[in-house]
Short mmCIF file of C-alpha atoms (C1' of nucleotides) in Angstrom, two decimals:
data_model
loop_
_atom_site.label_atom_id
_atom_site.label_comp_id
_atom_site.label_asym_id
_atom_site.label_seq_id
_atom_site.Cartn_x
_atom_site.Cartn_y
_atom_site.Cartn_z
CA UNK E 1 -6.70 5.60 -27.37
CA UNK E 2 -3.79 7.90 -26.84
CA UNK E 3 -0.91 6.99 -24.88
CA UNK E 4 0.24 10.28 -23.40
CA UNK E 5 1.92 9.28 -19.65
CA UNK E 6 2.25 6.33 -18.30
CA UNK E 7 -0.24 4.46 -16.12
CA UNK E 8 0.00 4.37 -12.44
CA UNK E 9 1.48 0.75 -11.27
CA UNK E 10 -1.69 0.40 -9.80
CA UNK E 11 -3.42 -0.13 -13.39
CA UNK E 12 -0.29 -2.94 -14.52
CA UNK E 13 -0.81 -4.46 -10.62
CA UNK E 14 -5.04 -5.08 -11.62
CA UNK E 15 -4.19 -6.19 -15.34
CA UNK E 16 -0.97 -8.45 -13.88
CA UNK E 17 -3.79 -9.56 -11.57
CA UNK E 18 -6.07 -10.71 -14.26
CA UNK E 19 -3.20 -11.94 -16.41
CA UNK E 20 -3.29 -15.43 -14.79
CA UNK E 21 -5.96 -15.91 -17.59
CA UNK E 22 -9.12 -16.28 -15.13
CA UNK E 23 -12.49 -14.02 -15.76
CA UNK E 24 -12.59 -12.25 -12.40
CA UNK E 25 -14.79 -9.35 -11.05
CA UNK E 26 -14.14 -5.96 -9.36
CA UNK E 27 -14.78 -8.05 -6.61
CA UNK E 28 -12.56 -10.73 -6.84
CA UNK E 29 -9.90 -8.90 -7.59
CA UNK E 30 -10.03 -6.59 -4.39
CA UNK E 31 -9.79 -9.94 -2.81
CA UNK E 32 -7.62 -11.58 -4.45
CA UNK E 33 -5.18 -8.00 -3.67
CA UNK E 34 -5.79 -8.34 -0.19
CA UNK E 35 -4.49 -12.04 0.02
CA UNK E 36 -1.95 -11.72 -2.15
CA UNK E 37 -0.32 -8.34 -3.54
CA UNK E 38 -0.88 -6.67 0.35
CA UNK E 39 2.29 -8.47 1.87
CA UNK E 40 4.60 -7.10 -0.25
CA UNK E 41 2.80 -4.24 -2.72
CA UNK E 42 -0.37 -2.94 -1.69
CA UNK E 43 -4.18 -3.62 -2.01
CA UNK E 44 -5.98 -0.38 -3.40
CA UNK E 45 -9.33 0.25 -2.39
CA UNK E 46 -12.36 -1.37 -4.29
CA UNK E 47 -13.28 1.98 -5.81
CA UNK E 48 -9.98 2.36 -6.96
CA UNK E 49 -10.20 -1.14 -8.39
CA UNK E 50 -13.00 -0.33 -10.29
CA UNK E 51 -11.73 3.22 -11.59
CA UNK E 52 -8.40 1.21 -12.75
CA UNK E 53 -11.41 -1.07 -14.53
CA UNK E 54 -13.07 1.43 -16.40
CA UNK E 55 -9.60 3.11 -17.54
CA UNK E 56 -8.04 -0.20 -18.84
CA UNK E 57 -11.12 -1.17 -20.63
CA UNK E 58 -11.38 2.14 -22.42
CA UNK E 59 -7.89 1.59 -23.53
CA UNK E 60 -9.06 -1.91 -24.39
CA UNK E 61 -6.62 -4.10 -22.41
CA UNK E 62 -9.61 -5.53 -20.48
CA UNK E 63 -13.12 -6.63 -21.82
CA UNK E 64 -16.21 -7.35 -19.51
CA UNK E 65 -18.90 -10.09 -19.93
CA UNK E 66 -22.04 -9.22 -18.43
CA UNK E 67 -23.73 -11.79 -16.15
CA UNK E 68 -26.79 -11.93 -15.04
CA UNK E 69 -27.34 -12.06 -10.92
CA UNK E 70 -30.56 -11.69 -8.78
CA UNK E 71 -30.22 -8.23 -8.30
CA UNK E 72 -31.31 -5.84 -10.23
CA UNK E 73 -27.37 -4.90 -11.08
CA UNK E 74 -25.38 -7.18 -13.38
CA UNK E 75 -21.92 -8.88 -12.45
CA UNK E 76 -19.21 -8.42 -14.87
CA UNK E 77 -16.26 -10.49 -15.24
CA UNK E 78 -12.62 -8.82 -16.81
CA UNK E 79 -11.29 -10.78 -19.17
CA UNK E 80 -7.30 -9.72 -20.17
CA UNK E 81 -7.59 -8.65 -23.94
CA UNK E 82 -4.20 -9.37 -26.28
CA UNK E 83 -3.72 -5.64 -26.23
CA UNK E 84 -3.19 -6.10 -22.77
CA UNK E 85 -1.14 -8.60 -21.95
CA UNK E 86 1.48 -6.99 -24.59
CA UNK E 87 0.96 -3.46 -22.67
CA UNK E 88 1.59 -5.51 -19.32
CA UNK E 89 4.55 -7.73 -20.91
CA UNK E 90 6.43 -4.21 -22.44
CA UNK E 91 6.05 -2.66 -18.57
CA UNK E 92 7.37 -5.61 -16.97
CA UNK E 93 10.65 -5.51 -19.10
CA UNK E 94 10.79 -1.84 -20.58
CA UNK E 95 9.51 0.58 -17.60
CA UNK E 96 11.72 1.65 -14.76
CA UNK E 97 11.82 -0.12 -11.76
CA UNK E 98 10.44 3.04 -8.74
CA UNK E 99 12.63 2.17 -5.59
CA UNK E 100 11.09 0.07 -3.04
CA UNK E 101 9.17 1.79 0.10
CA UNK E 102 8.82 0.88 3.63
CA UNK E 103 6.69 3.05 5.48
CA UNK E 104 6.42 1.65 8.61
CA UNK E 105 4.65 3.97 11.23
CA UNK E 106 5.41 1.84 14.32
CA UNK E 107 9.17 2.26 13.51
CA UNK E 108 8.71 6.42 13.23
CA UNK E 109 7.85 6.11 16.24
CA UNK E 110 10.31 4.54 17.77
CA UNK E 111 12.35 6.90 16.08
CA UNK E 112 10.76 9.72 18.35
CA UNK E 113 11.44 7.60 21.57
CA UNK E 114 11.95 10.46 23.14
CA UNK E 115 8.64 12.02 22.94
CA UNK E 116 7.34 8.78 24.70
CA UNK E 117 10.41 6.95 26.47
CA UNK E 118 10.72 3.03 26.45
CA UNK E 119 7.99 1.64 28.01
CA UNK E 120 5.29 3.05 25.43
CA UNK E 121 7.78 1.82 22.64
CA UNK E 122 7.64 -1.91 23.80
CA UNK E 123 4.02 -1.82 23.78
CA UNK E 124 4.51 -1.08 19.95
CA UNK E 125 6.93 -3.16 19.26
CA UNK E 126 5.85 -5.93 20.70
CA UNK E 127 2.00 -5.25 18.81
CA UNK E 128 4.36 -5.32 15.56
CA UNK E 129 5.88 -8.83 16.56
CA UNK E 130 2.80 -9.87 16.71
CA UNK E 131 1.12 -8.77 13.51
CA UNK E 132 4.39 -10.12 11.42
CA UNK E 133 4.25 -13.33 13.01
CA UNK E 134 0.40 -13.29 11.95
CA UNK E 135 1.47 -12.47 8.38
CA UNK E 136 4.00 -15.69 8.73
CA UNK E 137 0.82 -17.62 9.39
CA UNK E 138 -1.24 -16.35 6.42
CA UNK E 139 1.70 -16.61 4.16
CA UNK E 140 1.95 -19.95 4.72
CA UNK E 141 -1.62 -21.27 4.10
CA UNK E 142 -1.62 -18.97 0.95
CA UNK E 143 1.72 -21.06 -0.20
CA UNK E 144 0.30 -24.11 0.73
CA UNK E 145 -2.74 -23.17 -1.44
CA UNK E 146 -0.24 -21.63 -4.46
CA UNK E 147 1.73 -25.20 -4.89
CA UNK E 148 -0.91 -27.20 -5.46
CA UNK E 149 -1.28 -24.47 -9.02
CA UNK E 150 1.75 -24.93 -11.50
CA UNK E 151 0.36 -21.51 -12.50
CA UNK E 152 1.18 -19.40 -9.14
CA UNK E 153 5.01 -20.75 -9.49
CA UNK E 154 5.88 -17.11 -9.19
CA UNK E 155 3.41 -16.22 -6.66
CA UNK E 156 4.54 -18.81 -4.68
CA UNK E 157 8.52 -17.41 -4.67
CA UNK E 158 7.10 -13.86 -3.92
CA UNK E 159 5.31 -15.29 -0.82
CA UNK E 160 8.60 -17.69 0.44
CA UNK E 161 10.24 -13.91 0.30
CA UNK E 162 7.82 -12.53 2.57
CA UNK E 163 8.17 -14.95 4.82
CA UNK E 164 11.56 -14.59 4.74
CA UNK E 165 10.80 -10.42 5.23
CA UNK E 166 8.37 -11.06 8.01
CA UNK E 167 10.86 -13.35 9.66
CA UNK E 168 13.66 -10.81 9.26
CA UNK E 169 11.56 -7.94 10.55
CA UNK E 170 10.55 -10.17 13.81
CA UNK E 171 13.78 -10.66 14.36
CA UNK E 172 15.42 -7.36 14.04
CA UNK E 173 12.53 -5.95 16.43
CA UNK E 174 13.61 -8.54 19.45
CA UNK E 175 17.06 -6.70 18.84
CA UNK E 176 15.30 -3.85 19.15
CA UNK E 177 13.57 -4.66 22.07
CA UNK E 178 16.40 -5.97 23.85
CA UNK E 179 18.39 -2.19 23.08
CA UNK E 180 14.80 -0.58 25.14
CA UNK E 181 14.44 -2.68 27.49
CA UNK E 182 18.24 -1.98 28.44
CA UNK E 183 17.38 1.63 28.31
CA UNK E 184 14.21 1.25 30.11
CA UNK E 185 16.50 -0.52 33.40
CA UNK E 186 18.30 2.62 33.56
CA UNK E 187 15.89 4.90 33.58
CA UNK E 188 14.21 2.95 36.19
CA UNK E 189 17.89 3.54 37.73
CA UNK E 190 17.50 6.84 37.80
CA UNK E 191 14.03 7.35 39.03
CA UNK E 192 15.69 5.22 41.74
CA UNK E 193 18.58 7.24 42.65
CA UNK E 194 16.48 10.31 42.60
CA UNK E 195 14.07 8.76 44.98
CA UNK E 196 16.92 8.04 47.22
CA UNK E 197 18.18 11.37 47.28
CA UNK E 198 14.86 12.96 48.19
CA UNK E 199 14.30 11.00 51.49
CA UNK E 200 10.52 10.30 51.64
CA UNK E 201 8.11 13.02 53.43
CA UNK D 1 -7.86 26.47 15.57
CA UNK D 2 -10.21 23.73 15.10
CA UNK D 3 -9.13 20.30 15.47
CA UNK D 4 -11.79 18.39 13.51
CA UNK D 5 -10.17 15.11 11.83
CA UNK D 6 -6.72 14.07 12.47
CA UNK D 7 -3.72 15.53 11.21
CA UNK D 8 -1.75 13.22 8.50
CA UNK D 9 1.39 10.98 9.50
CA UNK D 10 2.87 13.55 7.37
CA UNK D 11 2.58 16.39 9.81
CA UNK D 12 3.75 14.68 13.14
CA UNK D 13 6.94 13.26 10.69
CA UNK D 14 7.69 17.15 10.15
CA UNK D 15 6.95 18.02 13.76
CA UNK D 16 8.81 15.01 14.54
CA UNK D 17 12.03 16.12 12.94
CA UNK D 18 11.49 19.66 14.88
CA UNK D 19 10.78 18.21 18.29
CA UNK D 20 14.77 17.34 18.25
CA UNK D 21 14.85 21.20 19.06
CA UNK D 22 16.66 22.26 16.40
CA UNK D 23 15.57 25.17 14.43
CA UNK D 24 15.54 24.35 10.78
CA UNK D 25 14.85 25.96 7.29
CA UNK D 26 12.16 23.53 5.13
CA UNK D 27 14.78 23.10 2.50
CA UNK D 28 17.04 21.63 6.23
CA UNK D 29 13.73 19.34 6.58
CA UNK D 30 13.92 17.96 3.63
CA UNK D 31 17.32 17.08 3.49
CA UNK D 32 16.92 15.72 6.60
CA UNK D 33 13.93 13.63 5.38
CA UNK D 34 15.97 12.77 2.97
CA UNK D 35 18.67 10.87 4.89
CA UNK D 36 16.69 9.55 7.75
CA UNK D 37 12.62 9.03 7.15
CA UNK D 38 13.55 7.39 3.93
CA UNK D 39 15.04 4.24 5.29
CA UNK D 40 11.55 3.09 7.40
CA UNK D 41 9.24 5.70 6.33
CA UNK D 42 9.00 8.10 3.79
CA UNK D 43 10.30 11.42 2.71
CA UNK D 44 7.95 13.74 1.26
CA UNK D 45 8.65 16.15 -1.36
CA UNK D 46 9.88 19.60 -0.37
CA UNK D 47 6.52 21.61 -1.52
CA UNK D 48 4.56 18.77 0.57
CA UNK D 49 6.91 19.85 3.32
CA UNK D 50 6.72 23.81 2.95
CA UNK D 51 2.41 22.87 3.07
CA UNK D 52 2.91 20.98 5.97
CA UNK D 53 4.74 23.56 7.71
CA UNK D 54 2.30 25.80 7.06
CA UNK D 55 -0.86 24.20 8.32
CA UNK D 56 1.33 23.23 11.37
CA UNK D 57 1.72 27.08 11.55
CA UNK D 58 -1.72 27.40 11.68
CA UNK D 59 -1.97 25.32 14.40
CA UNK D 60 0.52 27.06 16.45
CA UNK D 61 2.50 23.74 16.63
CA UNK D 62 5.34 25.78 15.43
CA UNK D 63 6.89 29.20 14.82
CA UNK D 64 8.99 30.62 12.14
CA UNK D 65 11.77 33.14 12.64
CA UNK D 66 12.13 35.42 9.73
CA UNK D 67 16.40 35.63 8.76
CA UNK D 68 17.53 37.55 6.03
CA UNK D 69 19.27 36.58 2.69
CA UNK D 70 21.25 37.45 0.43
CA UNK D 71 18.41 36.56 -1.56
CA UNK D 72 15.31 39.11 -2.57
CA UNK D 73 13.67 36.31 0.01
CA UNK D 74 14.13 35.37 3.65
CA UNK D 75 14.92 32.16 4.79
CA UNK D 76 12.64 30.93 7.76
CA UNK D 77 13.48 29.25 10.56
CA UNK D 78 11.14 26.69 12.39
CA UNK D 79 10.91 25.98 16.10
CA UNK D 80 8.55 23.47 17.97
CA UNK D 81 5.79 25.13 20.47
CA UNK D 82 5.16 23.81 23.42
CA UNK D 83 1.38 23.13 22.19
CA UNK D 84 3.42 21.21 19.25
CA UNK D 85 5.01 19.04 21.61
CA UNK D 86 2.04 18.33 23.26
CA UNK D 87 0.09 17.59 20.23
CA UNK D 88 3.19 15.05 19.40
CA UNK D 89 3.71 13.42 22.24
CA UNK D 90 -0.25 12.73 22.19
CA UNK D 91 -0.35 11.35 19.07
CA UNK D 92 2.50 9.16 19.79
CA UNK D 93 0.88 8.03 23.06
CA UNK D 94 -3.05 7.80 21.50
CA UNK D 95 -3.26 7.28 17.86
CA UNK D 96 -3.45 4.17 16.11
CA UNK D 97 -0.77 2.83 14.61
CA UNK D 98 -1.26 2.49 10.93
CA UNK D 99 -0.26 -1.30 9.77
CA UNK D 100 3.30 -0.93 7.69
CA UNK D 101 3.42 -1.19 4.53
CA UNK D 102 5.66 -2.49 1.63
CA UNK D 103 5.87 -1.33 -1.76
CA UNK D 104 8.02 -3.39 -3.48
CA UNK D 105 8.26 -2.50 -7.59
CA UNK D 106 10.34 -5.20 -8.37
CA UNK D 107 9.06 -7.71 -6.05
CA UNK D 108 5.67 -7.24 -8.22
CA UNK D 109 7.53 -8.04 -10.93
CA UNK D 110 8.24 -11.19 -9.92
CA UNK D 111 5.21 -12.18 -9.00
CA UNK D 112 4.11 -11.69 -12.91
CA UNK D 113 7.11 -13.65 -13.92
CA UNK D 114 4.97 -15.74 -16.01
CA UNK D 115 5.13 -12.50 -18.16
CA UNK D 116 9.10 -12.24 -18.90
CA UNK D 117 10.41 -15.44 -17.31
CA UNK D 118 13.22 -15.63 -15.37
CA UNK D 119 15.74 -13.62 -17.14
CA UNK D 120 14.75 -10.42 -16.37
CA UNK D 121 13.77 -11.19 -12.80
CA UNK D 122 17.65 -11.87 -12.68
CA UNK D 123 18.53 -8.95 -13.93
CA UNK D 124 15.67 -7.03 -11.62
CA UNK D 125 16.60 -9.16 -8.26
CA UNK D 126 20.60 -8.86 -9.00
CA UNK D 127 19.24 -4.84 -9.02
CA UNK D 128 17.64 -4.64 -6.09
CA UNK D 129 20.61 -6.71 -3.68
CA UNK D 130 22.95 -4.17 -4.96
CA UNK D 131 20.50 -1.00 -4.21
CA UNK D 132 20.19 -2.59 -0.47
CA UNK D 133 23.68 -2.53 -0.17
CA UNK D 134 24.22 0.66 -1.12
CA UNK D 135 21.37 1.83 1.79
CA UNK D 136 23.51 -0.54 4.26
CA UNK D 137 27.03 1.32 3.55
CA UNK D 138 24.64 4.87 3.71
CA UNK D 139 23.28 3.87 7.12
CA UNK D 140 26.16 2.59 8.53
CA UNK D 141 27.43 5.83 8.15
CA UNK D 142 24.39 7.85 8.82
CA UNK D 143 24.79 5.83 12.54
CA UNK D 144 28.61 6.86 12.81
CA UNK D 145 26.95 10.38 12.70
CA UNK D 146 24.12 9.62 14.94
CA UNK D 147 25.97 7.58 17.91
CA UNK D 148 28.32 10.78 18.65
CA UNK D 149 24.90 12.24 19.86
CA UNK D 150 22.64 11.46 22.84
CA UNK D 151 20.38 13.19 21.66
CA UNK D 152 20.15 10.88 18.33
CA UNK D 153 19.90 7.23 20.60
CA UNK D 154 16.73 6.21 19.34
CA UNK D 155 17.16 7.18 15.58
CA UNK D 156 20.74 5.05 16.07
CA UNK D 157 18.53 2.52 17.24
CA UNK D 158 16.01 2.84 14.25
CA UNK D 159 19.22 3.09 11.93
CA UNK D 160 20.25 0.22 13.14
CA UNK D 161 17.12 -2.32 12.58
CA UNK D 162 17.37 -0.90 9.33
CA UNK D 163 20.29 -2.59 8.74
CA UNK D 164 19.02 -5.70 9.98
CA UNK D 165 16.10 -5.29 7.54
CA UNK D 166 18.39 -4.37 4.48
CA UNK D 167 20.77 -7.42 5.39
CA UNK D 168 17.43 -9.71 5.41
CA UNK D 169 15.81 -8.36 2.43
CA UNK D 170 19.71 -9.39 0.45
CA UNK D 171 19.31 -12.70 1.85
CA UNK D 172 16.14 -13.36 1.08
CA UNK D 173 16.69 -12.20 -3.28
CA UNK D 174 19.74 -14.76 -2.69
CA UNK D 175 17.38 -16.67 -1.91
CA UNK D 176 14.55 -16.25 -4.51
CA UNK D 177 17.60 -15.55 -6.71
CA UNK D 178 18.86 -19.19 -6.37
CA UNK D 179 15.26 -20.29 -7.53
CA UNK D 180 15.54 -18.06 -10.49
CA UNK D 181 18.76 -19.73 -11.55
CA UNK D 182 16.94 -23.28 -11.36
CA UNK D 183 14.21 -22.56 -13.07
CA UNK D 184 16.01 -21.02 -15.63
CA UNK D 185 18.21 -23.78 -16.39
CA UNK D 186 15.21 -25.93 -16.51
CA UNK D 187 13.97 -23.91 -19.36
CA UNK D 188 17.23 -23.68 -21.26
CA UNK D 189 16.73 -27.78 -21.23
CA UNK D 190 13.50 -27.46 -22.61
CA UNK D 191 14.84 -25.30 -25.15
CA UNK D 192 17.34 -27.69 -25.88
CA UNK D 193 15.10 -30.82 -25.95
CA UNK D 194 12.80 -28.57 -28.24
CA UNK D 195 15.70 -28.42 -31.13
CA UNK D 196 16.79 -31.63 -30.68
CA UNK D 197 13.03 -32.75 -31.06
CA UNK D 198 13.05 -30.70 -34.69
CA UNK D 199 16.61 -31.35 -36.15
CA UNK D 200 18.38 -28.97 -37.80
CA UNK D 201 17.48 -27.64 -41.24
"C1'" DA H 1 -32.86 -7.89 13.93
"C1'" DA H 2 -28.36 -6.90 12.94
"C1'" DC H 3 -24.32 -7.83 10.65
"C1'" DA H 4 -21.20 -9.77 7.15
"C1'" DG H 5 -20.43 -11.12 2.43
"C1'" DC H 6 -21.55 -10.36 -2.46
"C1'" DA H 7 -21.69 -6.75 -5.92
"C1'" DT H 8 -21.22 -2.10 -8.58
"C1'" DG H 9 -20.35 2.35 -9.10
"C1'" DT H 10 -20.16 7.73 -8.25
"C1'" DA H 11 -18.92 11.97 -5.81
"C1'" DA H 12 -16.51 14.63 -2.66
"C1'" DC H 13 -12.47 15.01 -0.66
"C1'" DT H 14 -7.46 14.57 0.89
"C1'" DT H 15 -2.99 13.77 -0.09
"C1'" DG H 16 0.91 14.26 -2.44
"C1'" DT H 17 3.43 14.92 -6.90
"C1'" DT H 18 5.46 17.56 -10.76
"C1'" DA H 19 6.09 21.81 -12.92
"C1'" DC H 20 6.83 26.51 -12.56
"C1'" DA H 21 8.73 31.15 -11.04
"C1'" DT H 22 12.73 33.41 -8.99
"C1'" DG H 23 17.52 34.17 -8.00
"C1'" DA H 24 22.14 34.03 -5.41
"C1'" DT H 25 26.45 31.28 -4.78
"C1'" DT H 26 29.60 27.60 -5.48
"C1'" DT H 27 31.64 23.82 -8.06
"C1'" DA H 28 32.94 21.06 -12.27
"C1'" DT F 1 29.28 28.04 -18.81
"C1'" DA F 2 26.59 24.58 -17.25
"C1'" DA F 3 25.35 22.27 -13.28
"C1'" DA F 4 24.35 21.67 -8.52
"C1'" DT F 5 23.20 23.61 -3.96
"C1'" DC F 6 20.70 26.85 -1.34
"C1'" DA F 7 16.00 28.68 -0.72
"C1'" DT F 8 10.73 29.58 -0.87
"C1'" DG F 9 6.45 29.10 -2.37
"C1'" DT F 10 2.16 28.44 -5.68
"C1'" DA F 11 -0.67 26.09 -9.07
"C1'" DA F 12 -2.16 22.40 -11.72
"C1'" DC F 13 -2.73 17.83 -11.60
"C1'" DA F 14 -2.87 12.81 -10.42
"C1'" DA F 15 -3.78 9.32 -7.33
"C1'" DG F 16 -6.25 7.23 -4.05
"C1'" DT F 17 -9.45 7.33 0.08
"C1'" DT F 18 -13.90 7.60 2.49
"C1'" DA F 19 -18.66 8.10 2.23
"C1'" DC F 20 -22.72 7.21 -0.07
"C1'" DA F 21 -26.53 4.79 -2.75
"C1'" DT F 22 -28.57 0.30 -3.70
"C1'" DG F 23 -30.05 -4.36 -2.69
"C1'" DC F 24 -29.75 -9.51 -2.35
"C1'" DT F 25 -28.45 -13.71 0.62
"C1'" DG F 26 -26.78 -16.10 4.48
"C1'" DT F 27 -25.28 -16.19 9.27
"C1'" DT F 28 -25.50 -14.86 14.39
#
DNA sequence: AACAGCATGTAACTTGTTACATGATTTA
DNA sequence: TAAATCATGTAACAAGTTACATGCTGTT
């Protein structure tokens, strides 16, 4: 049980995950990621999941209970030990806070517009519009679902902020839109006056 | 010259940079990275960028131009083919657009604020509105730069949602900040009722 | 009959980071 | 004189992904 380097966030994000106190699988708690730490973290793959699993229990912040299914494998539910939930508490106020990242590929290229000119660019930007305002809509049946539990208090602030963030990003990419479609009228301008210039054959 | 699987984001951000048709140094690149991709994408570490460079090599997407230092080494100069452009341009056009993604350190800190209680997520949101700032008063300059050059319209564009996106994310820890503040006064008057409860000894 | 959800885990691979080696010039 | 900036590149490592193996149950 040595303690050279630090873990990855990735292990503290699966223990903070099963620090709501529930016995949850591998399973569960690739789910539970992908309804709930995706809008504003990330959801790691399931094999990650279980990787993070196996290196958390042999440090012994997590125990598993073996349950019997139907197949010929066994379930097991993670359980948060002591151990861990001090490891996670001294993270949460001792380690250094990484910078957040954005890497939004849409926006990159927009940032090449002119490999691809306007029109391609409101096809993207529109597409993003329309994923954020799908977030919204998730966001908001997982907070209707977080009030009922006194428990997801903090959850429930984290998702009102991406709202907020989705909201925000809609908005800032009909301002962008507006700036391209502008740009796209006078390059249809142009076309134009060249036309006019060479009188048709 | 095989083209089996596609390239990473990684290589069409360095092409990307190039296909502004300026010839740069990787240590330029970087720097580059450094004030531009980071604000909506990413910037990659300088070996990750010299690698990059190299495979694009490969590829013929670009071509170095040996100039000689000082320095026991050369520096090396990069240009964009016309086969890079191509390839660019193509994936801009044709590839999937990768959903964005936010990784937000303190945000998951929050969301495990049944761990430290609202204190620290004070101290951590308080942190992060001043560290948007900061990026605000970086790109506002960065678009001073950018708007004396046509050639830099759509990165002044890009430059500028990211402002709109650093201005929401502020309002939006205001926000959750505001909640913080509540619910820590409501705990100071549990506190309170607590020692009044158990009188003094 | 095919696909999606439940369920676990390993292996091969890619991606990207940090650390290292090397050394000149400029600034504090 | 210590440091930062300029400048390139490799090697060791960590982190995380996809693909694979296995198999049950319920839905289309």
């Amino acid at each position: 049980v040595k303690e050279e380097r630090p873990l990855p966030a990735t292990a503290y994000a699966v223990l903070g995950l099963l620090s709501f106190g529930r016995e949850l699988s591998g399973y569960d708690l690739k789910k539970w990621a992908d309804h709930s730490l995706r809008y504003f973290y990330w959801s790691p793959a399931i094999s990650n999941i279980y990787g993070e699993l196996k290196r958390l229990e042999g440090l012994g912040y997590v125990v598993a209970r073996e349950v019997a299914q139907d197949d010929l494998r066994n379930k097991r539910l993670f359980r948060i030990t002591d151990a861990g939930s001090e490891a996670l508490a001294l993270w949460v106020h001792e380690a250094p806070v990484d910078p957040p990242v954005l890497k939004d590929h849409a926006l990159l290229r927009v940032w090449l517009g002119h490999v691809s000119g306007p029109a391609r660019l409101l096809e993207l930007v529109a597409a993003e519009e329309a994923a954020s305002q799908q977030m919204i809509d998730e966001l908001r049946h997982n907070i209707d679902v977080s009030s009922q539990d006194v428990a997801m208090a903090y959850p429930a602030l984290v998702e009102n902020w991406c709202v907020g963030y989705q909201r925000a990003r809609i908005e800032a990419f009909a301002e962008l839109r507006n700036a391209l479609e502008q740009q796209a009228l006078e390059q249809q301008a142009l076309e134009q006056q060249a036309l006019e210039e060479l009188p048709p054959s």
